[in-house]
CSV table of C-alpha atoms in Angstrom, one decimal:
chain,number,residue,atom,x,y,z
A,69,UNK,CA,-16.9,-22.3,-16.2
A,70,UNK,CA,-17.0,-20.4,-12.8
A,71,UNK,CA,-16.6,-22.8,-9.8
A,72,UNK,CA,-17.0,-22.0,-6.3
A,73,UNK,CA,-15.9,-19.0,-4.2
A,74,UNK,CA,-16.5,-16.9,-1.4
A,75,UNK,CA,-16.3,-13.0,-1.7
A,76,UNK,CA,-16.9,-10.5,1.2
A,77,UNK,CA,-17.2,-7.1,0.8
A,78,UNK,CA,-15.7,-4.8,3.0
A,79,UNK,CA,-17.7,-1.7,4.4
A,80,UNK,CA,-15.6,1.4,3.6
A,81,UNK,CA,-17.7,4.3,2.2
A,82,UNK,CA,-15.9,5.4,-0.6
A,83,UNK,CA,-16.0,9.7,-2.1
A,84,UNK,CA,-13.9,9.6,-5.0
A,85,UNK,CA,-13.4,12.9,-7.7
A,86,UNK,CA,-11.8,16.1,-8.0
A,87,UNK,CA,-12.1,18.8,-5.1
A,88,UNK,CA,-13.6,16.1,-2.5
A,89,UNK,CA,-11.6,17.2,0.2
A,90,UNK,CA,-14.3,20.0,0.5
A,91,UNK,CA,-16.8,17.4,1.7
A,92,UNK,CA,-15.0,16.4,4.6
A,93,UNK,CA,-17.2,18.2,7.4
A,94,UNK,CA,-19.9,16.4,5.8
A,95,UNK,CA,-18.7,12.8,6.4
A,96,UNK,CA,-17.5,13.7,9.7
A,97,UNK,CA,-21.1,14.6,10.6
A,98,UNK,CA,-22.1,11.4,9.0
A,99,UNK,CA,-20.1,9.4,11.6
A,100,UNK,CA,-21.5,11.6,14.6
A,101,UNK,CA,-18.0,12.6,15.5
A,102,UNK,CA,-17.5,15.8,17.7
A,103,UNK,CA,-13.7,15.9,17.8
A,104,UNK,CA,-11.0,15.5,15.1
A,105,UNK,CA,-7.3,15.0,15.3
A,106,UNK,CA,-5.7,15.2,11.7
A,107,UNK,CA,-2.8,13.2,11.3
A,108,UNK,CA,0.0,14.0,9.0
A,109,UNK,CA,3.6,13.3,8.3
A,110,UNK,CA,6.3,16.1,9.3
A,111,UNK,CA,6.5,16.6,5.6
A,112,UNK,CA,2.6,17.3,5.5
A,113,UNK,CA,2.2,19.2,8.4
A,114,UNK,CA,1.0,22.5,6.3
A,115,UNK,CA,-1.7,20.5,4.4
A,116,UNK,CA,-2.9,19.2,7.9
A,117,UNK,CA,-3.3,22.9,9.3
A,118,UNK,CA,-5.2,23.1,6.0
A,119,UNK,CA,-7.6,20.3,7.0
A,120,UNK,CA,-7.8,21.9,10.6
A,121,UNK,CA,-9.1,25.3,8.9
A,122,UNK,CA,-11.7,23.0,6.8
A,123,UNK,CA,-12.9,21.4,10.3
A,124,UNK,CA,-13.2,24.4,12.1
A,125,UNK,CA,-14.8,24.0,15.5
A,126,UNK,CA,-14.7,20.3,14.9
A,127,UNK,CA,-10.9,20.1,15.0
A,128,UNK,CA,-8.7,18.9,17.9
A,129,UNK,CA,-5.4,20.1,16.3
A,130,UNK,CA,-2.8,18.0,13.9
A,131,UNK,CA,-0.2,15.5,15.0
A,132,UNK,CA,2.4,15.5,12.4
A,133,UNK,CA,4.7,12.7,13.5
A,134,UNK,CA,3.7,9.9,11.4
A,135,UNK,CA,6.6,7.9,10.0
A,136,UNK,CA,7.3,4.5,8.2
A,137,UNK,CA,6.6,1.1,9.1
A,138,UNK,CA,4.3,2.8,12.3
A,139,UNK,CA,6.8,2.5,14.9
A,140,UNK,CA,5.5,1.4,18.5
A,141,UNK,CA,7.0,4.5,20.2
A,142,UNK,CA,5.1,7.0,17.4
A,143,UNK,CA,2.0,5.2,18.2
A,144,UNK,CA,2.0,5.8,21.8
A,145,UNK,CA,3.3,9.4,21.3
A,146,UNK,CA,0.0,10.1,19.2
A,147,UNK,CA,-2.2,8.1,21.8
A,148,UNK,CA,-1.3,10.7,24.5
A,149,UNK,CA,-2.2,13.7,21.9
A,150,UNK,CA,-5.5,12.0,20.8
A,151,UNK,CA,-6.3,10.9,24.7
A,152,UNK,CA,-5.4,14.9,25.5
A,153,UNK,CA,-7.8,16.3,22.9
A,154,UNK,CA,-10.6,14.2,23.9
A,155,UNK,CA,-10.8,13.3,19.9
A,156,UNK,CA,-12.9,10.5,18.7
A,157,UNK,CA,-12.0,10.6,14.9
A,158,UNK,CA,-9.1,10.8,13.1
A,159,UNK,CA,-8.5,12.0,9.8
A,160,UNK,CA,-5.3,10.3,8.1
A,161,UNK,CA,-4.0,12.6,5.3
A,162,UNK,CA,-1.4,11.2,3.4
A,163,UNK,CA,0.0,7.9,2.4
A,164,UNK,CA,0.6,4.5,4.1
A,165,UNK,CA,2.5,5.7,7.4
A,166,UNK,CA,-0.1,8.3,8.3
A,167,UNK,CA,-2.9,5.7,7.3
A,168,UNK,CA,-1.1,3.1,9.3
A,169,UNK,CA,-0.7,5.2,12.5
A,170,UNK,CA,-4.7,5.7,12.0
A,171,UNK,CA,-5.2,2.3,11.9
A,172,UNK,CA,-2.8,2.0,14.9
A,173,UNK,CA,-4.9,4.4,17.3
A,174,UNK,CA,-8.3,2.6,16.2
A,175,UNK,CA,-6.9,-0.4,17.1
A,176,UNK,CA,-6.3,0.8,20.6
A,177,UNK,CA,-9.2,3.5,21.2
A,178,UNK,CA,-12.2,2.6,18.4
A,179,UNK,CA,-12.0,5.8,17.3
A,180,UNK,CA,-13.4,6.2,14.0
A,181,UNK,CA,-11.1,6.8,10.7
A,182,UNK,CA,-11.6,9.1,7.6
A,183,UNK,CA,-8.5,8.4,5.4
A,184,UNK,CA,-7.5,10.8,2.3
A,185,UNK,CA,-4.7,9.4,0.6
A,186,UNK,CA,-2.2,11.6,-1.3
A,187,UNK,CA,-0.5,8.7,-2.8
A,188,UNK,CA,-1.5,5.6,-4.1
A,189,UNK,CA,-0.2,3.0,-1.7
A,190,UNK,CA,-3.9,1.2,-1.3
A,191,UNK,CA,-3.6,1.2,2.9
A,192,UNK,CA,-6.8,2.8,3.2
A,193,UNK,CA,-9.0,0.1,1.7
A,194,UNK,CA,-7.6,-2.7,3.8
A,195,UNK,CA,-8.4,-4.6,7.3
A,196,UNK,CA,-4.4,-4.6,7.4
A,197,UNK,CA,-2.1,-2.8,10.3
A,198,UNK,CA,1.5,-3.3,10.3
A,199,UNK,CA,3.5,-2.3,13.1
A,200,UNK,CA,7.2,-2.5,14.0
A,201,UNK,CA,8.5,-3.0,17.2
A,202,UNK,CA,12.5,-3.5,18.3
A,203,UNK,CA,13.4,-4.1,14.7
A,204,UNK,CA,10.5,-6.5,13.7
A,205,UNK,CA,7.1,-5.6,11.6
A,206,UNK,CA,4.5,-7.8,12.2
A,207,UNK,CA,0.8,-7.3,10.9
A,208,UNK,CA,-2.6,-7.7,12.1
A,209,UNK,CA,-5.9,-8.2,9.8
A,210,UNK,CA,-8.7,-6.9,11.6
A,211,UNK,CA,-12.0,-5.1,10.7
A,212,UNK,CA,-11.0,-3.1,13.8
A,213,UNK,CA,-8.6,-1.0,11.5
A,214,UNK,CA,-10.7,-0.4,8.3
A,215,UNK,CA,-11.2,3.4,7.8
A,216,UNK,CA,-15.0,4.0,7.8
A,217,UNK,CA,-14.5,6.5,5.0
A,218,UNK,CA,-11.9,7.2,2.4
A,219,UNK,CA,-12.2,10.8,0.6
A,220,UNK,CA,-10.1,10.3,-2.6
A,221,UNK,CA,-9.4,13.6,-4.0
A,222,UNK,CA,-7.4,13.8,-7.4
A,223,UNK,CA,-6.5,17.6,-7.1
A,224,UNK,CA,-4.3,16.3,-3.9
A,225,UNK,CA,-2.2,13.8,-5.8
A,226,UNK,CA,-1.1,16.1,-8.7
A,227,UNK,CA,1.5,17.6,-6.6
A,228,UNK,CA,3.0,14.3,-5.5
A,229,UNK,CA,6.5,13.9,-6.6
A,230,UNK,CA,7.0,12.0,-10.1
A,231,UNK,CA,9.4,9.5,-8.2
A,232,UNK,CA,6.9,8.9,-5.4
A,233,UNK,CA,4.2,8.7,-8.1
A,234,UNK,CA,6.0,5.8,-9.8
A,235,UNK,CA,7.2,3.6,-6.7
A,236,UNK,CA,3.6,4.3,-4.9
A,237,UNK,CA,1.8,3.2,-8.2
A,238,UNK,CA,4.1,0.0,-8.5
A,239,UNK,CA,3.6,-0.7,-4.7
A,240,UNK,CA,-0.6,-0.6,-5.5
A,241,UNK,CA,0.3,-3.0,-8.3
A,242,UNK,CA,1.5,-5.6,-6.0
A,243,UNK,CA,-1.4,-5.8,-4.4
A,244,UNK,CA,-3.5,-6.9,-7.4
A,245,UNK,CA,-0.3,-9.1,-8.8
A,246,UNK,CA,-1.2,-11.3,-5.5
A,247,UNK,CA,-4.5,-11.0,-5.3
A,248,UNK,CA,-4.3,-12.8,-8.9
A,249,UNK,CA,-3.2,-16.0,-7.5
A,250,UNK,CA,-4.4,-15.5,-3.5
A,251,UNK,CA,-5.0,-18.7,-1.7
A,252,UNK,CA,-8.5,-17.0,-1.6
A,253,UNK,CA,-9.0,-15.5,-4.8
A,254,UNK,CA,-12.2,-15.3,-6.2
A,255,UNK,CA,-13.8,-14.1,-9.6
A,256,UNK,CA,-15.1,-10.2,-8.5
A,257,UNK,CA,-11.4,-9.7,-6.9
A,258,UNK,CA,-9.6,-10.9,-9.8
A,259,UNK,CA,-11.5,-8.4,-12.3
A,260,UNK,CA,-10.8,-5.7,-9.9
A,261,UNK,CA,-7.2,-6.6,-9.9
A,262,UNK,CA,-6.6,-6.6,-13.6
A,263,UNK,CA,-8.5,-3.9,-14.2
A,264,UNK,CA,-6.2,-2.0,-11.6
A,265,UNK,CA,-3.4,-3.1,-12.8
A,266,UNK,CA,-4.1,-1.9,-16.3
A,267,UNK,CA,-5.4,1.7,-15.3
A,268,UNK,CA,-1.9,2.2,-13.2
A,269,UNK,CA,0.4,1.0,-16.2
A,270,UNK,CA,-1.4,3.1,-18.5
A,271,UNK,CA,-1.5,6.3,-16.4
A,272,UNK,CA,2.1,6.1,-14.4
A,273,UNK,CA,4.1,7.0,-17.7
A,274,UNK,CA,2.0,9.6,-19.0
A,275,UNK,CA,2.6,11.1,-15.2
A,276,UNK,CA,6.3,11.1,-15.6
A,277,UNK,CA,5.6,12.9,-18.8
A,278,UNK,CA,3.4,15.2,-17.7
A,279,UNK,CA,3.1,15.5,-14.0
A,280,UNK,CA,0.0,17.8,-13.8
A,281,UNK,CA,-2.2,15.7,-16.5
A,282,UNK,CA,-5.1,15.5,-14.3
A,283,UNK,CA,-7.0,13.1,-16.5
A,284,UNK,CA,-3.8,10.7,-15.9
A,285,UNK,CA,-3.7,11.5,-11.8
A,286,UNK,CA,-7.4,10.3,-11.7
A,287,UNK,CA,-6.7,7.1,-13.8
A,288,UNK,CA,-3.9,6.2,-11.5
A,289,UNK,CA,-6.0,7.0,-8.4
A,290,UNK,CA,-9.1,4.8,-9.6
A,291,UNK,CA,-6.3,1.9,-10.1
A,292,UNK,CA,-4.7,2.6,-6.9
A,293,UNK,CA,-8.3,2.1,-5.1
A,294,UNK,CA,-9.0,-1.3,-7.2
A,295,UNK,CA,-5.5,-2.5,-6.3
A,296,UNK,CA,-6.3,-1.7,-2.5
A,297,UNK,CA,-9.3,-3.3,-2.5
A,298,UNK,CA,-8.0,-6.2,-3.5
A,299,UNK,CA,-5.4,-6.0,-0.8
A,300,UNK,CA,-8.2,-5.9,1.8
A,301,UNK,CA,-10.5,-8.4,0.3
A,302,UNK,CA,-7.9,-11.5,-0.1
A,303,UNK,CA,-4.4,-12.6,1.4
A,304,UNK,CA,-1.4,-11.8,0.2
A,305,UNK,CA,1.6,-14.1,-0.4
A,306,UNK,CA,5.2,-13.9,-0.8
A,307,UNK,CA,6.0,-10.6,-2.2
A,308,UNK,CA,4.2,-9.2,0.9
A,309,UNK,CA,6.1,-11.0,3.0
A,310,UNK,CA,9.5,-10.4,1.6
A,311,UNK,CA,8.8,-6.4,1.5
A,312,UNK,CA,7.5,-6.8,5.2
A,313,UNK,CA,10.9,-8.6,6.1
A,314,UNK,CA,13.0,-5.8,4.5
A,315,UNK,CA,11.1,-2.7,5.3
A,316,UNK,CA,10.9,-3.7,8.9
A,317,UNK,CA,13.7,-5.1,9.5
A,318,UNK,CA,16.3,-3.1,7.3
A,319,UNK,CA,14.4,0.5,7.2
A,320,UNK,CA,14.0,0.4,3.8
A,321,UNK,CA,11.3,2.8,2.5
A,322,UNK,CA,7.9,1.0,1.9
A,323,UNK,CA,6.8,1.7,-1.8
A,324,UNK,CA,10.4,1.6,-3.3
A,325,UNK,CA,10.9,-1.7,-1.8
A,326,UNK,CA,7.8,-3.2,-3.5
A,327,UNK,CA,8.8,-1.6,-6.5
A,328,UNK,CA,12.4,-3.3,-6.4
A,329,UNK,CA,11.0,-6.7,-5.3
A,330,UNK,CA,7.7,-7.3,-7.3
A,331,UNK,CA,9.5,-8.7,-10.5
A,332,UNK,CA,11.2,-11.1,-8.5
A,333,UNK,CA,8.4,-12.3,-6.5
A,334,UNK,CA,6.4,-12.8,-9.9
A,335,UNK,CA,9.2,-14.6,-11.6
A,336,UNK,CA,9.0,-17.0,-8.6
A,337,UNK,CA,5.5,-17.6,-8.8
A,338,UNK,CA,5.2,-17.5,-12.3
A,339,UNK,CA,5.6,-21.5,-13.1
A,340,UNK,CA,3.4,-22.1,-10.3
A,341,UNK,CA,0.9,-19.5,-11.1
A,342,UNK,CA,0.8,-19.4,-14.9
A,343,UNK,CA,-3.1,-18.2,-15.4
A,344,UNK,CA,-2.3,-15.1,-12.6
A,345,UNK,CA,0.8,-13.9,-14.6
A,346,UNK,CA,-0.9,-14.3,-17.7
A,347,UNK,CA,-3.6,-11.8,-16.7
A,348,UNK,CA,-0.8,-9.3,-15.3
A,349,UNK,CA,1.3,-9.6,-18.7
A,350,UNK,CA,-2.1,-8.9,-20.8
A,351,UNK,CA,-3.0,-5.9,-18.0
A,352,UNK,CA,0.5,-4.3,-18.7
A,353,UNK,CA,0.2,-5.1,-22.2
A,354,UNK,CA,3.5,-7.0,-22.8
A,355,UNK,CA,4.4,-10.8,-23.2
A,356,UNK,CA,6.2,-11.7,-20.1
A,357,UNK,CA,4.8,-10.6,-16.6
A,358,UNK,CA,8.0,-10.3,-14.4
A,359,UNK,CA,10.1,-8.7,-17.0
A,360,UNK,CA,7.2,-6.1,-18.0
A,361,UNK,CA,6.7,-5.3,-14.1
A,362,UNK,CA,10.8,-4.6,-14.2
A,363,UNK,CA,10.6,-2.2,-17.2
A,364,UNK,CA,7.7,-0.7,-16.2
A,365,UNK,CA,9.9,0.5,-13.2
A,366,UNK,CA,12.4,1.7,-15.4
A,367,UNK,CA,10.1,3.7,-17.4
A,368,UNK,CA,9.1,5.6,-14.4
A,369,UNK,CA,12.8,6.1,-13.2
A,370,UNK,CA,12.5,3.7,-10.3
A,371,UNK,CA,15.4,2.4,-8.4
A,372,UNK,CA,15.7,-1.2,-9.2
A,373,UNK,CA,18.0,-2.7,-6.7
A,374,UNK,CA,18.2,-3.1,-2.8
A,375,UNK,CA,21.5,-2.0,-2.7
A,376,UNK,CA,20.6,1.4,-4.1
A,377,UNK,CA,17.8,2.0,-1.4
A,378,UNK,CA,20.5,1.2,1.3
A,379,UNK,CA,20.5,-2.1,2.2
A,380,UNK,CA,24.0,-4.1,2.6
A,381,UNK,CA,24.9,-7.1,1.0
A,382,UNK,CA,25.4,-8.6,4.2
A,383,UNK,CA,22.0,-8.7,5.0
A,384,UNK,CA,21.0,-11.2,2.2
A,385,UNK,CA,21.4,-14.1,4.6
A,386,UNK,CA,19.6,-12.5,7.2
A,387,UNK,CA,16.5,-11.5,5.0
A,388,UNK,CA,16.3,-15.2,3.6
A,389,UNK,CA,16.5,-16.5,7.0
A,390,UNK,CA,13.6,-14.2,8.2
A,391,UNK,CA,11.4,-14.5,4.9
A,392,UNK,CA,11.5,-18.1,5.4
A,393,UNK,CA,10.4,-17.8,9.2
A,394,UNK,CA,6.3,-18.1,9.3
A,395,UNK,CA,6.3,-17.7,5.7
A,396,UNK,CA,2.7,-16.4,4.4
A,397,UNK,CA,0.9,-19.0,1.9
A,398,UNK,CA,2.0,-18.8,-1.7
A,399,UNK,CA,1.7,-20.7,-4.5
A,400,UNK,CA,5.3,-22.3,-5.0
A,401,UNK,CA,6.7,-24.2,-1.7
A,402,UNK,CA,8.9,-21.4,-0.1
A,403,UNK,CA,12.3,-22.8,-0.4
A,404,UNK,CA,15.2,-20.7,1.3
A,405,UNK,CA,18.4,-21.3,-1.2
A,406,UNK,CA,16.0,-19.8,-4.0
A,407,UNK,CA,14.3,-17.2,-1.7
A,408,UNK,CA,18.2,-16.1,-1.1
A,409,UNK,CA,19.0,-16.1,-4.7
A,410,UNK,CA,15.6,-14.1,-5.3
A,411,UNK,CA,16.7,-11.4,-2.8
A,412,UNK,CA,20.4,-11.4,-3.8
A,413,UNK,CA,18.9,-10.8,-7.6
A,414,UNK,CA,16.9,-7.9,-6.1
A,415,UNK,CA,19.7,-6.5,-4.2
A,416,UNK,CA,22.1,-6.2,-7.2
A,417,UNK,CA,19.2,-4.8,-9.6
A,418,UNK,CA,19.2,-7.7,-11.7
A,419,UNK,CA,17.0,-8.7,-14.4
A,420,UNK,CA,14.2,-11.2,-12.8
A,421,UNK,CA,14.8,-15.1,-13.6
A,422,UNK,CA,11.6,-17.5,-13.4
A,423,UNK,CA,14.1,-20.4,-11.4
């Protein structure tokens, strides 16, 4: 029997397919924008120039300084470029770092955003912005940072390195896992979550074997869209709190951190959310969800230990202290000793334990 629930669909326009980047000028016109600043990371500056050529006279240039965790000083620098160019719209081409910068600019100026994701992070579908200042990462949730339009172009993901493909995809799966046991979960989001996990879990190993497999790339991007929609619609729990703590305080890579932590967070919550974890297991095609997530990370060649991402063992205690400070809602109470043990296992790369 279906009980009472609340579902709020988010007002983002989605354009999905192969070759859809060519529709960017039309999408800019729909927003009635006059000057467009293209945002990228330094690594994707060349791709940003391609977008400038596509936009023609609409383009106000490229800002290619986006970095992980949206540091306040980078946002200030980008603001100067935005205002100096007189731009009323940004096109964020890239992953969570670039899309996060676009959101930070929108929060401060109200500019329209068109996100063109080239990874599977899912940030483009959320009204959530995480920013880092003085070594601490904080999040804000407001429709003011939700992109107006998202263009998913499968062709742009064909060159995504296999390593980043795996960790970015598991990062997306994390959104769906937590959506299944979210405090405000609902049947619609749960359907999207299970389908998103299934699509990504099926596609990622195929991409590792054949990176140019367009069909697998399309299924992965479809799964990422679903998982990102879950993240944007319901609240997250312990896993995301841990990853924000670790990423912001220890400057760990975002997707890789999610990949390491997810099996352990799922194991922590498995007894408190058995139906949710059973649905995760079904979507993965395994008997045990935390073990299946750990094995999926291994199958795509991802690192499975925080120590391998550059975190010192001395940081375990600090991370535990930060994780229990202002904790997110979680189906299982957040216990400092148990969280410390979880982080220690994730640091060492041990298999998850449902303690």
